[in-house]
């Protein structure tokens, strides 16, 4: 696995190689190795505490309606010609929540029609609507993968993701009070020139 | 007559001749697998007759290999059944041990994880104690193994083989009082064992199980059993033919000093007790016929000859 920064630290030397292999296997199995840019893992079996911090590489772009459908405005209705079904379920969810199920019809597999009513008009810039954010799924998969890497007994957990930076802490006991400092220290180590 | 465990692998064509030959020689077929055009027989045969079986099996494409674990039931104990421990390494080890002839059962503990909270339930302990030995697959930290083993070993009466990431010597130092066997450099990993060094680790586990079970056999030999488990298996197959209709791969699992019969205890225990091994000698006299904690099966524990004054 080629990351810009990939370090596993632990007071037990044997465990370092074991957890390097585990992290490697899990991230490759979940197709996350390409998404992650930096990863730093710290495991203390004494406390016990498992900390991981990292950054994601280039995030996949937002999926907008225009990326997979053509929007045609006609009097009384707006027709969406679907070119690719991958995001259709999410699209229908969004249209139902925005316009209501009674206004959204799907006469066939490749067509969605929205009733355009004068008092509740359909957005004229519907093509730019964000249908899904692949980063959301990526982060969900990432957290699941990190929990698979962490020792199983560490059931007290906390995690965060913001602007491509993520961290996860887990322990069998209450998380330490100085957790934010420890996380900051891990990020600082990642920033150090190798 | 000393019976030794072997595996016979050969074609399905005329394999009945080998089965008959083993019976004629006084041996027992413990398990028979039919895999498409191949048949695998796990058997106990007289040591002196192995060359004869090889000679008769050769024209039928048969091979004979020693399988030290035939006739044993091994518990592979893993801290849980979650993604952290399954399918690797627990399933890999259970499968490898099975290839060498043992009947392996995976025991996934409900609360075997965590160094502070790890524990076993009474049911788990009783199930593990029904086996010939238990292989505990622990993780990567010596510190955790030391703490957890204190709790996990409590109430386990069968020999324990401990595996973990620290080297064997460190495992030996970490656990006090000592357990029966140690295999280091295993630990938790999350990929299939297929590289040469990984297979070598599996071989090391099998070697340690074999060593521990040989010691157990030596211990039993000092006060021999009233009957050989394989012989009782043949008696049960003869007197309680319903067992032949059981769809389990091993309707009767042979252990070092007992048997697990996969029939409902409530219905069949009395018939089993009254089954005659020889004139006037019933299984009930030679062994304790007990309900197993595994489903509703029957566990037969053969008594030593010093207790029954009978050897058949």
Tab-separated table of C-alpha atoms in Angstrom:
chain	number	residue	atom	x	y	z
A	1	UNK	CA	0.000	0.000	0.000
A	2	UNK	CA	1.541	3.314	-1.078
A	3	UNK	CA	0.560	6.246	1.121
A	4	UNK	CA	2.436	9.503	1.590
A	5	UNK	CA	2.642	8.712	5.297
A	6	UNK	CA	1.799	5.342	6.888
A	7	UNK	CA	3.071	4.749	10.426
A	8	UNK	CA	1.970	2.378	13.175
A	9	UNK	CA	3.315	3.047	16.669
A	10	UNK	CA	3.006	0.903	19.778
A	11	UNK	CA	5.106	0.154	22.857
A	12	UNK	CA	5.045	-3.548	21.820
A	13	UNK	CA	7.318	-3.985	18.821
A	14	UNK	CA	5.677	-7.236	17.648
A	15	UNK	CA	2.299	-5.603	17.469
A	16	UNK	CA	3.581	-2.862	15.136
A	17	UNK	CA	4.202	-5.284	12.282
A	18	UNK	CA	0.924	-7.120	13.025
A	19	UNK	CA	-1.136	-3.936	12.892
A	20	UNK	CA	0.701	-2.663	9.825
A	21	UNK	CA	-0.387	-5.853	8.066
A	22	UNK	CA	-3.942	-5.627	9.424
A	23	UNK	CA	-4.328	-1.991	8.312
A	24	UNK	CA	-2.874	-2.858	4.939
A	25	UNK	CA	-5.247	-5.798	4.413
A	26	UNK	CA	-8.369	-4.007	5.644
A	27	UNK	CA	-7.829	-0.845	3.598
A	28	UNK	CA	-7.054	-2.835	0.455
A	29	UNK	CA	-10.102	-5.082	1.011
A	30	UNK	CA	-12.349	-2.033	1.355
A	31	UNK	CA	-10.803	-0.293	-1.686
A	32	UNK	CA	-9.721	2.604	0.505
A	33	UNK	CA	-5.975	2.476	-0.089
A	34	UNK	CA	-6.244	4.910	-3.023
A	35	UNK	CA	-8.551	7.275	-1.173
A	36	UNK	CA	-6.286	7.753	1.847
A	37	UNK	CA	-3.259	9.984	1.639
A	38	UNK	CA	-1.846	9.783	5.154
A	39	UNK	CA	-2.475	7.431	8.073
A	40	UNK	CA	-0.962	7.331	11.532
A	41	UNK	CA	-1.969	4.663	14.073
A	42	UNK	CA	-1.048	4.637	17.759
A	43	UNK	CA	-1.936	1.669	19.982
A	44	UNK	CA	-1.295	1.467	23.704
A	45	UNK	CA	-2.278	-1.956	25.126
A	46	UNK	CA	-1.637	-0.766	28.683
A	47	UNK	CA	-4.337	1.981	28.908
A	48	UNK	CA	-5.716	0.507	26.455
A	49	UNK	CA	-6.142	3.034	23.632
A	50	UNK	CA	-6.300	2.872	19.851
A	51	UNK	CA	-5.848	6.157	17.993
A	52	UNK	CA	-5.810	6.681	14.281
A	53	UNK	CA	-5.567	9.934	12.374
A	54	UNK	CA	-5.268	10.570	8.692
A	55	UNK	CA	-6.133	12.577	5.644
A	56	UNK	CA	-7.957	11.668	2.482
A	57	UNK	CA	-6.514	12.293	-0.947
A	58	UNK	CA	-8.479	13.959	-3.746
A	59	UNK	CA	-12.166	13.569	-2.929
A	60	UNK	CA	-14.571	12.332	-5.622
A	61	UNK	CA	-16.760	15.165	-7.035
A	62	UNK	CA	-20.411	15.712	-6.093
A	63	UNK	CA	-22.901	13.930	-8.352
A	64	UNK	CA	-25.374	16.416	-9.825
A	65	UNK	CA	-28.543	15.644	-11.772
A	66	UNK	CA	-27.042	16.896	-15.046
A	67	UNK	CA	-24.284	14.259	-14.764
A	68	UNK	CA	-26.708	11.419	-15.501
A	69	UNK	CA	-30.013	12.923	-16.731
A	70	UNK	CA	-31.431	15.387	-19.238
A	71	UNK	CA	-33.994	17.859	-17.941
A	72	UNK	CA	-36.771	19.035	-20.271
A	73	UNK	CA	-39.249	21.715	-19.200
A	74	UNK	CA	-42.728	21.544	-20.756
A	75	UNK	CA	-45.927	23.309	-19.710
A	76	UNK	CA	-47.293	21.527	-16.650
A	77	UNK	CA	-44.455	19.042	-16.230
A	78	UNK	CA	-40.695	18.602	-16.084
A	79	UNK	CA	-39.307	15.438	-17.663
A	80	UNK	CA	-36.037	13.838	-16.643
A	81	UNK	CA	-34.464	11.459	-19.180
A	82	UNK	CA	-32.247	9.136	-17.155
A	83	UNK	CA	-29.043	8.008	-18.880
A	84	UNK	CA	-27.595	5.995	-16.011
A	85	UNK	CA	-29.522	4.251	-13.251
A	86	UNK	CA	-26.822	4.163	-10.536
A	87	UNK	CA	-28.122	7.225	-8.707
A	88	UNK	CA	-31.817	6.831	-9.594
A	89	UNK	CA	-32.902	5.573	-6.159
A	90	UNK	CA	-31.215	8.500	-4.404
A	91	UNK	CA	-32.670	10.919	-6.950
A	92	UNK	CA	-36.223	9.646	-6.370
A	93	UNK	CA	-35.719	9.992	-2.606
A	94	UNK	CA	-34.646	13.601	-3.029
A	95	UNK	CA	-37.470	14.442	-5.453
A	96	UNK	CA	-40.065	12.841	-3.171
A	97	UNK	CA	-38.869	14.790	-0.180
A	98	UNK	CA	-38.742	18.067	-2.139
A	99	UNK	CA	-41.935	17.827	-4.273
A	100	UNK	CA	-43.956	15.047	-2.612
A	101	UNK	CA	-44.748	11.579	-3.951
A	102	UNK	CA	-47.992	12.715	-5.594
A	103	UNK	CA	-46.110	15.008	-7.992
A	104	UNK	CA	-43.332	12.607	-9.001
A	105	UNK	CA	-44.142	9.856	-11.509
A	106	UNK	CA	-41.938	7.286	-13.177
A	107	UNK	CA	-43.826	6.110	-16.278
A	108	UNK	CA	-40.936	3.879	-17.360
A	109	UNK	CA	-37.484	2.833	-16.272
A	110	UNK	CA	-35.680	5.727	-17.969
A	111	UNK	CA	-38.149	8.574	-17.384
A	112	UNK	CA	-39.163	10.606	-14.341
A	113	UNK	CA	-41.847	13.273	-14.549
A	114	UNK	CA	-42.483	16.023	-12.026
A	115	UNK	CA	-45.787	17.894	-12.104
A	116	UNK	CA	-45.064	21.621	-12.432
A	117	UNK	CA	-47.728	23.495	-10.503
A	118	UNK	CA	-47.963	27.325	-10.617
A	119	UNK	CA	-48.144	27.735	-6.861
A	120	UNK	CA	-45.283	25.221	-6.290
A	121	UNK	CA	-43.066	25.458	-9.380
A	122	UNK	CA	-40.233	23.056	-10.053
A	123	UNK	CA	-36.796	24.578	-9.543
A	124	UNK	CA	-35.630	26.073	-12.878
A	125	UNK	CA	-32.060	25.055	-12.057
A	126	UNK	CA	-32.971	21.449	-11.303
A	127	UNK	CA	-30.078	20.110	-13.398
A	128	UNK	CA	-27.590	21.506	-10.877
A	129	UNK	CA	-29.239	19.708	-7.927
A	130	UNK	CA	-26.788	17.650	-5.871
A	131	UNK	CA	-28.019	14.050	-5.910
A	132	UNK	CA	-25.284	12.368	-3.911
A	133	UNK	CA	-21.977	13.070	-2.289
A	134	UNK	CA	-19.641	10.076	-2.795
A	135	UNK	CA	-17.488	11.398	0.050
A	136	UNK	CA	-20.302	10.527	2.515
A	137	UNK	CA	-20.176	6.843	1.557
A	138	UNK	CA	-16.411	6.935	1.525
A	139	UNK	CA	-16.263	8.274	5.079
A	140	UNK	CA	-18.804	5.680	6.246
A	141	UNK	CA	-16.696	2.902	4.694
A	142	UNK	CA	-13.559	4.458	6.155
A	143	UNK	CA	-14.945	4.484	9.711
A	144	UNK	CA	-16.140	0.883	9.321
A	145	UNK	CA	-12.677	-0.125	8.097
A	146	UNK	CA	-10.961	1.658	10.998
A	147	UNK	CA	-13.224	-0.159	13.457
A	148	UNK	CA	-12.208	-3.458	11.826
A	149	UNK	CA	-8.562	-2.524	12.308
A	150	UNK	CA	-9.019	-1.534	15.966
A	151	UNK	CA	-8.887	-4.337	18.561
A	152	UNK	CA	-12.383	-5.732	19.032
A	153	UNK	CA	-12.680	-5.139	22.761
A	154	UNK	CA	-12.259	-1.373	22.339
A	155	UNK	CA	-15.955	-0.525	22.451
A	156	UNK	CA	-15.795	3.080	23.712
A	157	UNK	CA	-15.371	5.022	20.491
A	158	UNK	CA	-15.321	8.497	19.082
A	159	UNK	CA	-14.589	9.611	15.554
A	160	UNK	CA	-14.596	12.735	13.458
A	161	UNK	CA	-14.303	13.749	9.804
A	162	UNK	CA	-13.896	17.269	8.532
A	163	UNK	CA	-12.540	18.625	5.248
A	164	UNK	CA	-10.631	15.501	4.320
A	165	UNK	CA	-9.100	15.013	7.796
A	166	UNK	CA	-10.345	12.174	9.983
A	167	UNK	CA	-9.531	10.604	13.310
A	168	UNK	CA	-10.882	7.777	15.428
A	169	UNK	CA	-10.217	6.878	19.046
A	170	UNK	CA	-11.354	3.706	20.752
A	171	UNK	CA	-10.701	2.101	24.093
A	172	UNK	CA	-11.982	-0.443	26.543
A	173	UNK	CA	-12.087	2.279	29.233
A	174	UNK	CA	-13.269	5.872	29.186
A	175	UNK	CA	-11.365	7.865	26.575
A	176	UNK	CA	-8.579	9.963	28.136
A	177	UNK	CA	-9.214	13.628	28.903
A	178	UNK	CA	-6.233	14.736	26.858
A	179	UNK	CA	-7.610	13.060	23.712
A	180	UNK	CA	-7.719	16.308	21.647
A	181	UNK	CA	-4.022	16.970	22.408
A	182	UNK	CA	-3.100	13.415	21.467
A	183	UNK	CA	-5.010	13.712	18.188
A	184	UNK	CA	-3.333	17.037	17.450
A	185	UNK	CA	0.042	15.439	18.158
A	186	UNK	CA	-0.694	12.662	15.652
A	187	UNK	CA	-1.651	15.194	12.980
A	188	UNK	CA	1.508	17.160	13.777
A	189	UNK	CA	3.613	14.015	13.269
A	190	UNK	CA	1.958	13.511	9.894
A	191	UNK	CA	2.872	17.022	8.836
A	192	UNK	CA	6.543	16.544	9.742
A	193	UNK	CA	8.762	16.082	6.694
A	194	UNK	CA	9.742	12.401	6.414
B	1	UNK	CA	-2.432	-54.725	18.098
B	2	UNK	CA	-1.507	-51.033	17.843
B	3	UNK	CA	-3.883	-48.972	15.722
B	4	UNK	CA	-2.400	-45.946	14.009
B	5	UNK	CA	-4.304	-43.077	12.373
B	6	UNK	CA	-3.963	-42.753	8.594
B	7	UNK	CA	-5.691	-41.045	5.690
B	8	UNK	CA	-6.352	-43.067	2.545
B	9	UNK	CA	-6.983	-41.016	-0.604
B	10	UNK	CA	-7.945	-42.751	-3.797
B	11	UNK	CA	-10.496	-43.192	-6.551
B	12	UNK	CA	-14.113	-44.069	-5.852
B	13	UNK	CA	-13.829	-47.108	-8.159
B	14	UNK	CA	-13.426	-50.281	-6.047
B	15	UNK	CA	-12.798	-48.323	-2.872
B	16	UNK	CA	-15.169	-50.755	-1.110
B	17	UNK	CA	-12.330	-53.272	-1.320
B	18	UNK	CA	-10.172	-50.969	0.819
B	19	UNK	CA	-13.021	-50.437	3.317
B	20	UNK	CA	-13.478	-54.242	3.570
B	21	UNK	CA	-9.720	-54.765	3.880
B	22	UNK	CA	-9.497	-52.284	6.773
B	23	UNK	CA	-12.409	-54.037	8.531
B	24	UNK	CA	-10.819	-57.465	7.936
B	25	UNK	CA	-7.517	-56.266	9.385
B	26	UNK	CA	-9.307	-55.115	12.543
B	27	UNK	CA	-9.144	-51.420	11.741
B	28	UNK	CA	-11.912	-48.824	11.687
B	29	UNK	CA	-13.006	-46.206	9.174
B	30	UNK	CA	-13.683	-43.117	11.287
B	31	UNK	CA	-14.902	-40.912	8.464
B	32	UNK	CA	-15.490	-41.289	4.737
B	33	UNK	CA	-15.660	-38.354	2.308
B	34	UNK	CA	-16.746	-38.815	-1.286
B	35	UNK	CA	-15.515	-35.854	-3.319
B	36	UNK	CA	-16.626	-36.318	-6.942
B	37	UNK	CA	-14.364	-39.113	-8.180
B	38	UNK	CA	-12.149	-39.155	-5.089
B	39	UNK	CA	-12.698	-40.842	-1.777
B	40	UNK	CA	-10.945	-39.901	1.453
B	41	UNK	CA	-10.982	-42.374	4.324
B	42	UNK	CA	-9.861	-41.335	7.776
B	43	UNK	CA	-9.083	-44.578	9.531
B	44	UNK	CA	-7.335	-46.354	12.357
B	45	UNK	CA	-5.454	-49.400	11.087
B	46	UNK	CA	-2.955	-51.892	12.567
B	47	UNK	CA	0.557	-50.451	12.216
B	48	UNK	CA	2.007	-53.609	10.661
B	49	UNK	CA	-0.640	-53.720	7.930
B	50	UNK	CA	-0.026	-50.255	6.432
B	51	UNK	CA	2.287	-51.671	3.697
B	52	UNK	CA	-0.464	-54.150	2.770
B	53	UNK	CA	-3.068	-51.361	2.424
B	54	UNK	CA	-0.584	-49.360	0.331
B	55	UNK	CA	0.075	-52.370	-1.922
B	56	UNK	CA	-3.608	-53.123	-2.470
B	57	UNK	CA	-4.527	-49.454	-2.867
B	58	UNK	CA	-1.794	-48.629	-5.430
B	59	UNK	CA	-3.563	-50.112	-8.506
B	60	UNK	CA	-6.667	-48.170	-7.473
B	61	UNK	CA	-4.744	-44.876	-7.377
B	62	UNK	CA	-4.732	-44.883	-3.590
B	63	UNK	CA	-2.258	-43.134	-1.312
B	64	UNK	CA	-1.762	-43.662	2.394
B	65	UNK	CA	-0.585	-40.801	4.616
B	66	UNK	CA	-0.087	-40.772	8.371
B	67	UNK	CA	-2.655	-38.436	9.996
B	68	UNK	CA	-1.859	-38.043	13.660
B	69	UNK	CA	-5.070	-36.175	14.416
B	70	UNK	CA	-7.543	-38.794	13.169
B	71	UNK	CA	-9.817	-39.808	16.027
B	72	UNK	CA	-9.561	-36.513	17.906
B	73	UNK	CA	-11.967	-33.642	18.395
B	74	UNK	CA	-10.382	-30.223	18.792
B	75	UNK	CA	-12.049	-26.971	19.900
B	76	UNK	CA	-10.789	-23.880	18.083
B	77	UNK	CA	-11.662	-21.103	20.514
B	78	UNK	CA	-11.837	-17.585	19.148
B	79	UNK	CA	-12.620	-14.456	21.211
B	80	UNK	CA	-15.728	-13.743	19.123
B	81	UNK	CA	-17.346	-14.504	15.784
B	82	UNK	CA	-16.903	-10.973	14.437
B	83	UNK	CA	-15.028	-9.735	11.362
B	84	UNK	CA	-11.977	-9.164	13.597
B	85	UNK	CA	-11.340	-12.883	14.025
B	86	UNK	CA	-13.239	-14.574	11.224
B	87	UNK	CA	-12.698	-15.911	8.639
B	88	UNK	CA	-8.987	-15.380	9.287
B	89	UNK	CA	-7.269	-16.768	11.248
B	90	UNK	CA	-9.893	-18.891	13.045
B	91	UNK	CA	-11.403	-20.591	9.987
B	92	UNK	CA	-8.004	-21.111	8.363
B	93	UNK	CA	-6.721	-22.943	11.425
B	94	UNK	CA	-9.925	-24.961	11.910
B	95	UNK	CA	-9.838	-25.990	8.263
B	96	UNK	CA	-6.137	-26.909	8.324
B	97	UNK	CA	-6.529	-29.024	11.451
B	98	UNK	CA	-9.459	-30.771	9.759
B	99	UNK	CA	-7.317	-31.634	6.744
B	100	UNK	CA	-4.977	-33.499	9.059
B	101	UNK	CA	-7.835	-35.675	10.259
B	102	UNK	CA	-9.089	-33.952	13.406
B	103	UNK	CA	-12.723	-33.044	13.844
B	104	UNK	CA	-12.464	-29.355	14.650
B	105	UNK	CA	-15.283	-27.291	16.117
B	106	UNK	CA	-15.132	-23.526	16.273
B	107	UNK	CA	-16.175	-22.050	19.586
B	108	UNK	CA	-16.792	-18.317	19.258
B	109	UNK	CA	-16.987	-16.856	22.732
B	110	UNK	CA	-19.740	-14.370	23.470
B	111	UNK	CA	-17.402	-12.130	25.507
B	112	UNK	CA	-13.912	-13.299	24.725
B	113	UNK	CA	-12.641	-9.879	23.595
B	114	UNK	CA	-11.175	-7.045	25.669
B	115	UNK	CA	-8.520	-7.552	28.319
B	116	UNK	CA	-10.708	-6.285	31.170
B	117	UNK	CA	-14.087	-7.734	30.194
B	118	UNK	CA	-13.040	-11.102	28.699
B	119	UNK	CA	-14.847	-14.049	30.247
B	120	UNK	CA	-16.398	-17.405	29.392
B	121	UNK	CA	-19.879	-18.608	30.243
B	122	UNK	CA	-20.635	-21.927	31.942
B	123	UNK	CA	-22.053	-23.290	28.681
B	124	UNK	CA	-18.938	-22.288	26.731
B	125	UNK	CA	-16.668	-23.915	29.318
B	126	UNK	CA	-18.694	-27.125	29.295
B	127	UNK	CA	-18.671	-27.293	25.496
B	128	UNK	CA	-14.901	-26.734	25.388
B	129	UNK	CA	-14.414	-29.420	28.065
B	130	UNK	CA	-16.171	-31.944	25.823
B	131	UNK	CA	-13.211	-31.821	23.420
B	132	UNK	CA	-9.803	-33.484	23.507
B	133	UNK	CA	-8.004	-30.153	23.587
B	134	UNK	CA	-8.715	-26.478	23.034
B	135	UNK	CA	-6.713	-24.126	20.815
B	136	UNK	CA	-7.095	-20.531	22.062
B	137	UNK	CA	-6.501	-18.020	19.285
B	138	UNK	CA	-5.522	-14.796	20.996
B	139	UNK	CA	-4.241	-11.556	19.553
B	140	UNK	CA	-1.186	-9.428	19.035
B	141	UNK	CA	-0.387	-7.927	22.446
B	142	UNK	CA	1.498	-9.871	25.083
B	143	UNK	CA	0.086	-7.548	27.747
B	144	UNK	CA	-3.504	-8.423	26.776
B	145	UNK	CA	-2.803	-12.152	26.439
B	146	UNK	CA	-1.362	-12.216	29.967
B	147	UNK	CA	-4.449	-10.496	31.397
B	148	UNK	CA	-7.036	-12.347	29.349
B	149	UNK	CA	-5.747	-15.864	29.796
B	150	UNK	CA	-6.341	-15.648	33.538
B	151	UNK	CA	-10.066	-15.269	32.867
B	152	UNK	CA	-10.426	-17.402	29.751
B	153	UNK	CA	-8.685	-20.501	31.124
B	154	UNK	CA	-10.787	-20.608	34.310
B	155	UNK	CA	-12.808	-23.836	34.413
B	156	UNK	CA	-11.176	-25.351	31.311
B	157	UNK	CA	-10.062	-28.889	32.160
B	158	UNK	CA	-8.827	-30.084	28.767
B	159	UNK	CA	-5.286	-29.234	27.608
B	160	UNK	CA	-5.023	-25.694	26.236
B	161	UNK	CA	-2.831	-24.696	23.313
B	162	UNK	CA	-2.304	-20.954	23.301
B	163	UNK	CA	-1.549	-19.066	20.104
B	164	UNK	CA	-0.741	-15.379	19.751
B	165	UNK	CA	1.519	-12.904	17.991
B	166	UNK	CA	4.376	-12.797	20.525
B	167	UNK	CA	7.070	-15.430	19.953
B	168	UNK	CA	6.513	-18.811	21.628
B	169	UNK	CA	9.021	-18.104	24.398
B	170	UNK	CA	7.312	-14.842	25.316
B	171	UNK	CA	3.930	-16.585	25.408
B	172	UNK	CA	5.439	-19.216	27.686
B	173	UNK	CA	6.704	-16.506	30.044
B	174	UNK	CA	3.432	-14.562	29.923
B	175	UNK	CA	1.132	-17.338	31.130
B	176	UNK	CA	1.327	-18.631	34.655
B	177	UNK	CA	0.552	-21.394	35.587
B	178	UNK	CA	1.638	-22.845	32.261
B	179	UNK	CA	-0.785	-24.277	29.705
B	180	UNK	CA	-0.162	-27.453	27.678
B	181	UNK	CA	1.152	-25.875	24.485
B	182	UNK	CA	2.206	-22.584	22.890
B	183	UNK	CA	2.478	-21.419	19.289
B	184	UNK	CA	3.821	-17.923	18.712
B	185	UNK	CA	3.859	-15.650	15.643
B	186	UNK	CA	0.192	-16.307	14.865
B	187	UNK	CA	-1.989	-13.569	16.420
B	188	UNK	CA	-4.747	-11.703	14.634
B	189	UNK	CA	-4.409	-11.186	10.903
B	190	UNK	CA	-6.928	-10.382	8.209
B	191	UNK	CA	-5.872	-12.237	5.109
B	192	UNK	CA	-5.988	-15.826	3.956
B	193	UNK	CA	-3.025	-17.992	4.901
B	194	UNK	CA	-1.413	-19.016	1.653
B	195	UNK	CA	2.233	-17.912	1.760
B	196	UNK	CA	4.859	-20.486	2.698
B	197	UNK	CA	5.674	-18.866	6.050
B	198	UNK	CA	1.975	-18.731	6.950
B	199	UNK	CA	1.485	-22.394	6.089
B	200	UNK	CA	4.540	-23.103	8.250
B	201	UNK	CA	2.750	-21.416	11.164
B	202	UNK	CA	-0.304	-23.637	10.590
B	203	UNK	CA	2.017	-26.646	10.532
B	204	UNK	CA	3.472	-25.479	13.846
B	205	UNK	CA	-0.029	-25.380	15.348
B	206	UNK	CA	-0.746	-28.912	14.107
B	207	UNK	CA	2.614	-30.118	15.469
B	208	UNK	CA	1.831	-28.616	18.871
B	209	UNK	CA	-1.675	-30.140	18.941
B	210	UNK	CA	-0.170	-33.502	18.009
B	211	UNK	CA	2.451	-33.216	20.775
B	212	UNK	CA	-0.132	-32.277	23.386
B	213	UNK	CA	-2.506	-35.059	22.335
B	214	UNK	CA	0.329	-37.616	22.294
B	215	UNK	CA	1.035	-36.674	25.914
B	216	UNK	CA	-2.662	-37.137	26.662
B	217	UNK	CA	-2.611	-40.567	24.979
B	218	UNK	CA	0.464	-41.521	27.039
B	219	UNK	CA	-1.364	-40.445	30.178
B	220	UNK	CA	-4.378	-42.554	29.221
B	221	UNK	CA	-2.117	-45.520	28.357
B	222	UNK	CA	-0.993	-45.687	32.004
B	223	UNK	CA	-4.560	-46.679	32.887
B	224	UNK	CA	-6.007	-47.955	29.586
B	225	UNK	CA	-9.595	-47.369	28.591
B	226	UNK	CA	-12.115	-50.186	29.038
B	227	UNK	CA	-12.738	-50.149	25.282
B	228	UNK	CA	-11.286	-48.337	22.316
B	229	UNK	CA	-13.483	-45.441	21.120
B	230	UNK	CA	-13.270	-46.718	17.544
B	231	UNK	CA	-14.557	-50.122	18.641
B	232	UNK	CA	-17.512	-48.549	20.429
B	233	UNK	CA	-18.205	-46.563	17.273
B	234	UNK	CA	-18.516	-49.810	15.312
B	235	UNK	CA	-20.758	-51.290	18.032
B	236	UNK	CA	-23.052	-48.250	18.004
B	237	UNK	CA	-23.272	-48.315	14.199
B	238	UNK	CA	-24.272	-51.984	14.455
B	239	UNK	CA	-26.722	-51.822	17.375
B	240	UNK	CA	-28.233	-48.380	16.749
B	241	UNK	CA	-28.413	-48.254	12.934
B	242	UNK	CA	-30.465	-45.031	13.052
B	243	UNK	CA	-27.142	-43.215	13.473
B	244	UNK	CA	-26.291	-44.119	9.876
B	245	UNK	CA	-29.222	-41.964	8.707
B	246	UNK	CA	-27.874	-38.841	10.397
B	247	UNK	CA	-26.809	-36.362	7.710
B	248	UNK	CA	-23.936	-34.844	9.711
B	249	UNK	CA	-20.477	-35.486	8.160
B	250	UNK	CA	-19.512	-37.373	11.297
B	251	UNK	CA	-22.635	-38.951	12.852
B	252	UNK	CA	-20.301	-40.408	15.456
B	253	UNK	CA	-17.287	-38.275	16.310
B	254	UNK	CA	-14.434	-40.282	17.744
B	255	UNK	CA	-12.398	-38.681	20.515
B	256	UNK	CA	-9.324	-39.895	22.357
B	257	UNK	CA	-11.355	-41.195	25.285
B	258	UNK	CA	-14.926	-41.003	24.143
B	259	UNK	CA	-17.450	-40.411	21.422
B	260	UNK	CA	-20.014	-37.823	20.461
B	261	UNK	CA	-23.084	-39.537	19.052
B	262	UNK	CA	-25.278	-37.175	17.054
B	263	UNK	CA	-28.627	-38.628	18.095
B	264	UNK	CA	-31.116	-37.063	20.554
B	265	UNK	CA	-30.137	-37.965	24.120
B	266	UNK	CA	-33.705	-38.358	25.408
B	267	UNK	CA	-34.630	-40.950	22.789
B	268	UNK	CA	-31.444	-42.932	22.357
B	269	UNK	CA	-29.402	-42.775	25.577
B	270	UNK	CA	-30.945	-45.918	27.112
B	271	UNK	CA	-30.551	-47.906	23.887
B	272	UNK	CA	-26.937	-46.838	23.768
B	273	UNK	CA	-26.308	-47.861	27.369
B	274	UNK	CA	-27.833	-51.284	26.807
B	275	UNK	CA	-25.984	-51.939	23.520
B	276	UNK	CA	-23.814	-55.064	23.986
B	277	UNK	CA	-20.132	-54.848	23.112
B	278	UNK	CA	-19.511	-58.465	24.019
B	279	UNK	CA	-21.656	-61.015	25.775
B	280	UNK	CA	-22.826	-59.485	29.036
B	281	UNK	CA	-20.781	-56.296	28.591
B	282	UNK	CA	-22.824	-53.276	27.615
B	283	UNK	CA	-21.698	-49.764	26.745
B	284	UNK	CA	-23.355	-48.609	29.982
B	285	UNK	CA	-20.868	-50.680	31.971
B	286	UNK	CA	-17.843	-49.363	30.088
B	287	UNK	CA	-18.729	-45.727	29.743
B	288	UNK	CA	-20.765	-42.839	31.057
B	289	UNK	CA	-23.489	-41.949	28.575
B	290	UNK	CA	-24.154	-38.246	29.160
B	291	UNK	CA	-26.128	-35.459	27.530
B	292	UNK	CA	-23.830	-33.237	25.489
B	293	UNK	CA	-23.994	-29.451	25.739
B	294	UNK	CA	-23.733	-29.397	21.964
B	295	UNK	CA	-27.338	-29.454	20.681
B	296	UNK	CA	-29.121	-32.552	22.036
B	297	UNK	CA	-26.295	-34.951	21.207
B	298	UNK	CA	-25.024	-37.786	23.377
B	299	UNK	CA	-21.546	-37.766	24.887
B	300	UNK	CA	-19.982	-41.116	25.698
B	301	UNK	CA	-17.027	-40.931	28.096
B	302	UNK	CA	-15.206	-44.256	28.284
B	303	UNK	CA	-14.108	-45.213	31.798
B	304	UNK	CA	-10.574	-46.419	32.508
B	305	UNK	CA	-10.154	-50.168	33.023
B	306	UNK	CA	-9.169	-49.618	36.673
B	307	UNK	CA	-12.699	-48.377	37.295
B	308	UNK	CA	-14.597	-51.125	35.452
B	309	UNK	CA	-12.175	-54.090	35.696
B	310	UNK	CA	-13.101	-54.831	32.085
B	311	UNK	CA	-11.090	-54.500	28.895
B	312	UNK	CA	-12.820	-55.448	25.673
